[in-house]
């Protein structure tokens, strides 16, 4: 071991002297490990793997389906005889033909070419709460006692599942302060849509539709807070931030009227700024006769700290795949928990899980319900995991989750704000809670390197690319990290060092960043006109062959 | 908590050395100083009233299994219930792939960090496109009922019309989901869903009634094949033709697992197809295995432009012969345009698309054909044997795929009572249809797949025989 490496190890990343400035610290960290820093000399797996449709050999097969028994055939004859003329497929589908190991190897290679979250520190995906999903949960949901259940089984044979769902609902009610819950929505946005439908039912019952037809949201609330009330049939009024980044209270006051259905807003918003006057906004809406919903997709920073109901909200939701630890699964399957106050409970979708004595029931007899938002019961894999996660942490553990998330975020903030080209718009002097929306506008101005370039470069260091922002980009050249409780101090140091390194590169030689990635599973993407041009886009291999290959 | 700080295995920075170092870096005494951002009147000052933690993973697992063991799975009882969530065999290789940590944990990373996720998605879309005989396949979302409603809205946007005709045989649950999306009548942007009668002998759509209801305000005619009640809709091509004659779109609701033997919607003139990919390699998960797809013709860009779900296109890279995959025309979604977008998109069922990609690849054209033949033969065998029992009759079509209607009127017993009694024999009976379709009397929708061999079917028949005797 050379002396420089020994020194680096002895010094360690945690033992840095406190008199070191944040700037000095990230400079020190933004070096490769072998130079005493925390950056990784990473190389992405590259398998040069064809598309599976190109890998077919006629006659190969991946699995055998049980054949029809002789006695069955004798009794009923050929299956083909039951297919009416015209309904019988003439040409076999052009699916690939491969033996089983070849299929397995192909998808294992694709999995290796996926950094995901378990391998790559996923600190950058703010608004997504990329936390560790305990592996023991996966053993539970894969067990046949969870995986091989039919949703319409007699409820006597689903008592374990119903108990988990009921109790998990009780915990979430306690965490939010709300009175009733459904776990039917198939994701966070779906829970938000459910809210728009519940508000619709509430005003329909009062005979106030369609006169009341305007939903108020804010630009820093998730896009679904604007899109789902539109789908429910409402007009949407979007409030912009004031100079401090808070939703403009005067604009909210000006927006409310006898047409106001309510509001659907986030707090803290995507900026990570907690709105300390949130209850005043709620009051303004309530005074106009409207209802108030808060989008708590990522509630990580406020578990056990603040509750939606205490701020006056009538309804809220949680994403179980964010705050409550379900793995994100390449964007699902997910579960949305939607909670309401007593007054709105009768409108929740059916069925609700109820308890009588020691028995749990599915209650369909709810005449004022909005009906269904998702088929059957919902996706309760997420509920099994959320229940297990809450049980493993308990009341103090949940609070610890919140506190460490907020501490991690502020620590990372200190490191990032020491990096040239990084700024944090709005609310100077106020600390953010669980995430921060930063801007690289200065970097862009001074080097020509923008946030998308940085996004593509950082993966060369073995960390997951970051989330920039929802559209529109109110904050220019944005990025939004959310370093939840999962990440260690060393992880945060590494992440900040990546951003520092890319910033240094941008100032020294912007082409390095502009031409990135340099070490991904693929080269820089081309034929980008296919992203917008009907003659070029190909959503399937058959379309690609028809449009592009034929043309050539 | 005890005075000694507990460091939870999921929270590394609970370790005092890290926590103190971070607080020191920030010049803070405690995290409470950060929470000063929340005014006192909005703070929760109690301790959450939830159970104390089960800290040891070993104990947690035991506790969870004690709960889950109160369920009875379809590995323990014979299950003949489908009705939109079906028990098909899930090849072990499917679970192996989707339980890979990379796929299981990935989320929104781009193609440079998560290439494999994008390629697997594209391979899902491409293979489903082959089954459906359609060029455009979008990224799936919640389930069949949801995508049916979204397809109706999509047709409404394309045609500028506000009425959709649906089969009266549609599942009430699926219809309820679609209605939620199509809004109540009081809303100005409501889409009217109107049921078309069915032929009481076969279950197929009544084409005369369809013609009667069609007018120039109809955005789309929606049909299902197989229908919810199991029958094969042999009039599909005719339905599409009639719809087109009135300037309406034809939307097909299909179970993709049938398409190794049944004519695909693309070949029958459907403009849009929707359905559920759950039968393509998903465990039932008490309904959590469901995931709805939308596919469409791509000879006119209006379909892609009005599709509410994410679309992924094949790209190339700077290296000749190398492919990439990325999201196309993203601007039109809610992520691009908020309330001006096409409905909304969100986290839905990504992992299931990868499962289905693996499933379709191992099945291949041969596997799908054999699966179709096995389902059809065994379902008809089950129907034949059940129909021989006194008081039991098989209703509707003589041509079905894996589900069929069993009528118990002649036994004098209700489906509810029969199913309760079957439970005692370790059998989950078919879905009780008496609430949804009173005109079918005491009928159940029975489902038979490749998971049920002759021995299992014979056990069902014997059990029913004993119960109705």
Short mmCIF file of C-alpha atoms in Angstrom, two decimals, chain A residues 59-262:
data_model
loop_
_atom_site.label_atom_id
_atom_site.label_comp_id
_atom_site.label_asym_id
_atom_site.label_seq_id
_atom_site.Cartn_x
_atom_site.Cartn_y
_atom_site.Cartn_z
CA UNK A 59 -38.38 -24.30 -33.35
CA UNK A 60 -36.73 -23.32 -30.05
CA UNK A 61 -39.03 -23.02 -27.07
CA UNK A 62 -38.79 -21.63 -23.57
CA UNK A 63 -41.45 -23.64 -21.76
CA UNK A 64 -43.92 -26.47 -22.29
CA UNK A 65 -47.60 -25.92 -21.59
CA UNK A 66 -49.56 -28.84 -20.08
CA UNK A 67 -51.04 -30.80 -23.00
CA UNK A 68 -54.68 -31.78 -23.24
CA UNK A 69 -55.20 -35.21 -21.66
CA UNK A 70 -56.35 -38.01 -23.93
CA UNK A 71 -59.55 -38.50 -21.96
CA UNK A 72 -60.33 -34.80 -22.18
CA UNK A 73 -59.68 -34.83 -25.90
CA UNK A 74 -61.86 -37.88 -26.29
CA UNK A 75 -64.69 -36.16 -24.47
CA UNK A 76 -64.62 -32.78 -26.23
CA UNK A 77 -62.64 -33.25 -29.46
CA UNK A 78 -60.31 -30.66 -30.95
CA UNK A 79 -60.14 -27.27 -29.31
CA UNK A 80 -60.13 -25.66 -32.73
CA UNK A 81 -63.69 -26.85 -33.20
CA UNK A 82 -64.86 -24.37 -30.56
CA UNK A 83 -63.41 -21.33 -32.25
CA UNK A 84 -65.98 -19.76 -34.57
CA UNK A 85 -64.94 -19.17 -38.16
CA UNK A 86 -63.26 -15.79 -38.47
CA UNK A 87 -62.19 -15.83 -34.84
CA UNK A 88 -59.40 -18.34 -35.48
CA UNK A 89 -55.95 -16.80 -35.77
CA UNK A 90 -54.53 -17.47 -39.22
CA UNK A 91 -50.91 -16.41 -38.84
CA UNK A 92 -49.01 -17.20 -35.68
CA UNK A 93 -47.78 -14.10 -33.81
CA UNK A 94 -44.17 -13.26 -34.73
CA UNK A 95 -42.89 -13.75 -31.21
CA UNK A 96 -39.28 -14.78 -30.69
CA UNK A 97 -38.52 -18.47 -30.30
CA UNK A 98 -35.81 -19.12 -27.72
CA UNK A 99 -34.81 -21.85 -25.30
CA UNK A 100 -35.20 -21.03 -21.61
CA UNK A 101 -31.60 -20.31 -20.69
CA UNK A 102 -31.23 -17.94 -23.61
CA UNK A 103 -34.24 -15.94 -22.41
CA UNK A 104 -32.94 -15.91 -18.86
CA UNK A 105 -29.47 -14.80 -19.89
CA UNK A 106 -30.88 -12.03 -22.04
CA UNK A 107 -32.95 -10.53 -19.24
CA UNK A 108 -30.21 -10.98 -16.67
CA UNK A 109 -27.94 -8.99 -18.95
CA UNK A 110 -30.59 -6.30 -19.25
CA UNK A 111 -30.89 -6.24 -15.48
CA UNK A 112 -27.14 -5.71 -15.23
CA UNK A 113 -27.47 -2.80 -17.62
CA UNK A 114 -29.94 -1.25 -15.16
CA UNK A 115 -28.34 0.65 -12.30
CA UNK A 116 -31.59 0.87 -10.35
CA UNK A 117 -31.56 2.03 -6.76
CA UNK A 118 -30.15 -0.93 -4.85
CA UNK A 119 -26.85 -0.60 -6.70
CA UNK A 120 -26.61 3.09 -7.49
CA UNK A 121 -27.06 5.68 -4.77
CA UNK A 122 -30.42 7.13 -5.79
CA UNK A 123 -30.10 10.33 -3.81
CA UNK A 124 -30.95 12.53 -6.78
CA UNK A 125 -34.53 11.55 -7.41
CA UNK A 126 -36.31 14.16 -5.36
CA UNK A 127 -40.10 13.90 -5.02
CA UNK A 128 -39.59 10.13 -5.31
CA UNK A 129 -38.16 9.16 -1.88
CA UNK A 130 -35.85 6.42 -3.08
CA UNK A 131 -35.52 4.58 0.19
CA UNK A 132 -34.32 1.10 0.94
CA UNK A 133 -37.01 -1.55 0.58
CA UNK A 134 -36.22 -4.32 3.05
CA UNK A 135 -35.65 -7.68 1.36
CA UNK A 136 -37.64 -9.55 3.98
CA UNK A 137 -40.72 -7.83 2.59
CA UNK A 138 -40.09 -9.40 -0.78
CA UNK A 139 -40.04 -12.86 0.76
CA UNK A 140 -43.43 -12.10 2.28
CA UNK A 141 -45.16 -10.78 -0.83
CA UNK A 142 -43.78 -13.63 -2.97
CA UNK A 143 -45.06 -16.27 -0.57
CA UNK A 144 -48.02 -18.16 -1.98
CA UNK A 145 -50.04 -16.99 1.06
CA UNK A 146 -49.82 -13.51 -0.48
CA UNK A 147 -49.10 -14.01 -4.19
CA UNK A 148 -51.55 -16.77 -5.04
CA UNK A 149 -54.75 -15.25 -3.69
CA UNK A 150 -57.78 -14.45 -5.81
CA UNK A 151 -59.38 -11.10 -5.00
CA UNK A 152 -62.89 -12.57 -5.00
CA UNK A 153 -62.11 -15.38 -2.55
CA UNK A 154 -64.51 -15.70 0.34
CA UNK A 155 -63.42 -13.14 2.95
CA UNK A 156 -63.08 -15.96 5.48
CA UNK A 157 -60.07 -17.12 3.45
CA UNK A 158 -58.49 -13.64 3.31
CA UNK A 159 -58.52 -12.79 7.01
CA UNK A 160 -54.75 -12.37 7.30
CA UNK A 161 -54.58 -9.99 4.37
CA UNK A 162 -57.62 -8.04 5.56
CA UNK A 163 -56.14 -7.68 9.04
CA UNK A 164 -52.90 -6.32 7.59
CA UNK A 165 -54.80 -3.85 5.42
CA UNK A 166 -57.09 -2.79 8.23
CA UNK A 167 -54.29 -2.27 10.74
CA UNK A 168 -52.07 -0.51 8.21
CA UNK A 169 -55.01 1.80 7.56
CA UNK A 170 -55.26 2.54 11.28
CA UNK A 171 -51.55 3.48 11.39
CA UNK A 172 -51.85 5.76 8.38
CA UNK A 173 -54.89 7.43 9.93
CA UNK A 174 -52.83 8.11 13.06
CA UNK A 175 -49.89 9.44 11.01
CA UNK A 176 -52.14 11.84 9.06
CA UNK A 177 -54.75 12.58 11.70
CA UNK A 178 -57.51 11.61 9.27
CA UNK A 179 -60.62 9.51 10.03
CA UNK A 180 -61.04 7.07 7.14
CA UNK A 181 -58.93 5.45 4.45
CA UNK A 182 -58.97 3.52 1.21
CA UNK A 183 -55.99 1.59 -0.11
CA UNK A 184 -57.57 0.88 -3.48
CA UNK A 185 -55.71 3.43 -5.70
CA UNK A 186 -53.00 1.92 -7.87
CA UNK A 187 -50.47 4.66 -7.25
CA UNK A 188 -49.99 8.15 -5.87
CA UNK A 189 -51.50 9.98 -8.83
CA UNK A 190 -54.40 7.54 -8.71
CA UNK A 191 -55.04 8.48 -5.07
CA UNK A 192 -54.96 12.13 -6.11
CA UNK A 193 -57.51 11.34 -8.84
CA UNK A 194 -59.62 9.58 -6.21
CA UNK A 195 -59.61 12.80 -4.25
CA UNK A 196 -60.90 14.79 -7.21
CA UNK A 197 -63.72 12.25 -7.60
CA UNK A 198 -64.57 12.33 -3.88
CA UNK A 199 -64.79 16.13 -3.96
CA UNK A 200 -66.97 15.80 -7.07
CA UNK A 201 -69.30 13.43 -5.23
CA UNK A 202 -69.44 15.73 -2.20
CA UNK A 203 -70.59 18.71 -4.26
CA UNK A 204 -72.87 16.58 -6.43
CA UNK A 205 -74.66 15.46 -3.25
CA UNK A 206 -75.07 19.12 -2.26
CA UNK A 207 -76.43 20.03 -5.67
CA UNK A 208 -73.56 22.42 -6.29
CA UNK A 209 -72.39 20.91 -9.57
CA UNK A 210 -71.58 22.04 -12.13
CA UNK A 211 -71.60 25.55 -10.63
CA UNK A 212 -68.59 24.70 -8.53
CA UNK A 213 -66.07 23.77 -11.17
CA UNK A 214 -62.66 25.22 -10.29
CA UNK A 215 -59.86 23.40 -8.52
CA UNK A 216 -56.94 25.40 -7.21
CA UNK A 217 -53.40 24.04 -7.24
CA UNK A 218 -49.90 25.46 -7.21
CA UNK A 219 -47.19 25.23 -9.83
CA UNK A 220 -44.82 23.52 -7.39
CA UNK A 221 -47.38 20.81 -6.62
CA UNK A 222 -47.06 17.56 -8.57
CA UNK A 223 -48.53 17.64 -12.13
CA UNK A 224 -51.19 15.13 -11.08
CA UNK A 225 -52.65 17.74 -8.73
CA UNK A 226 -53.52 19.68 -11.89
CA UNK A 227 -54.17 16.82 -14.31
CA UNK A 228 -56.48 14.60 -12.25
CA UNK A 229 -59.08 17.26 -11.37
CA UNK A 230 -59.19 18.03 -15.10
CA UNK A 231 -59.95 14.34 -15.77
CA UNK A 232 -62.62 14.50 -13.08
CA UNK A 233 -64.23 17.33 -15.06
CA UNK A 234 -62.99 20.47 -13.30
CA UNK A 235 -61.23 23.58 -14.53
CA UNK A 236 -57.85 24.07 -12.92
CA UNK A 237 -56.46 27.31 -11.54
CA UNK A 238 -52.70 27.21 -10.97
CA UNK A 239 -51.17 29.60 -8.46
CA UNK A 240 -47.59 30.74 -9.04
CA UNK A 241 -45.05 31.30 -6.26
CA UNK A 242 -44.39 34.63 -4.64
CA UNK A 243 -40.85 36.03 -4.47
CA UNK A 244 -40.08 33.75 -1.52
CA UNK A 245 -41.17 30.61 -3.32
CA UNK A 246 -44.35 30.15 -1.29
CA UNK A 247 -47.62 29.88 -3.18
CA UNK A 248 -48.85 33.44 -3.43
CA UNK A 249 -51.52 33.80 -0.72
CA UNK A 250 -52.93 36.91 -2.35
CA UNK A 251 -53.27 34.98 -5.59
CA UNK A 252 -55.14 32.23 -3.74
CA UNK A 253 -57.47 34.82 -2.22
CA UNK A 254 -58.07 36.30 -5.64
CA UNK A 255 -58.72 32.86 -7.12
CA UNK A 256 -61.42 31.67 -4.72
CA UNK A 257 -65.07 32.25 -5.44
CA UNK A 258 -68.43 30.52 -5.34
CA UNK A 259 -67.01 28.35 -8.15
CA UNK A 260 -64.20 26.94 -6.00
CA UNK A 261 -64.29 23.17 -5.50
CA UNK A 262 -61.20 23.20 -3.36
#
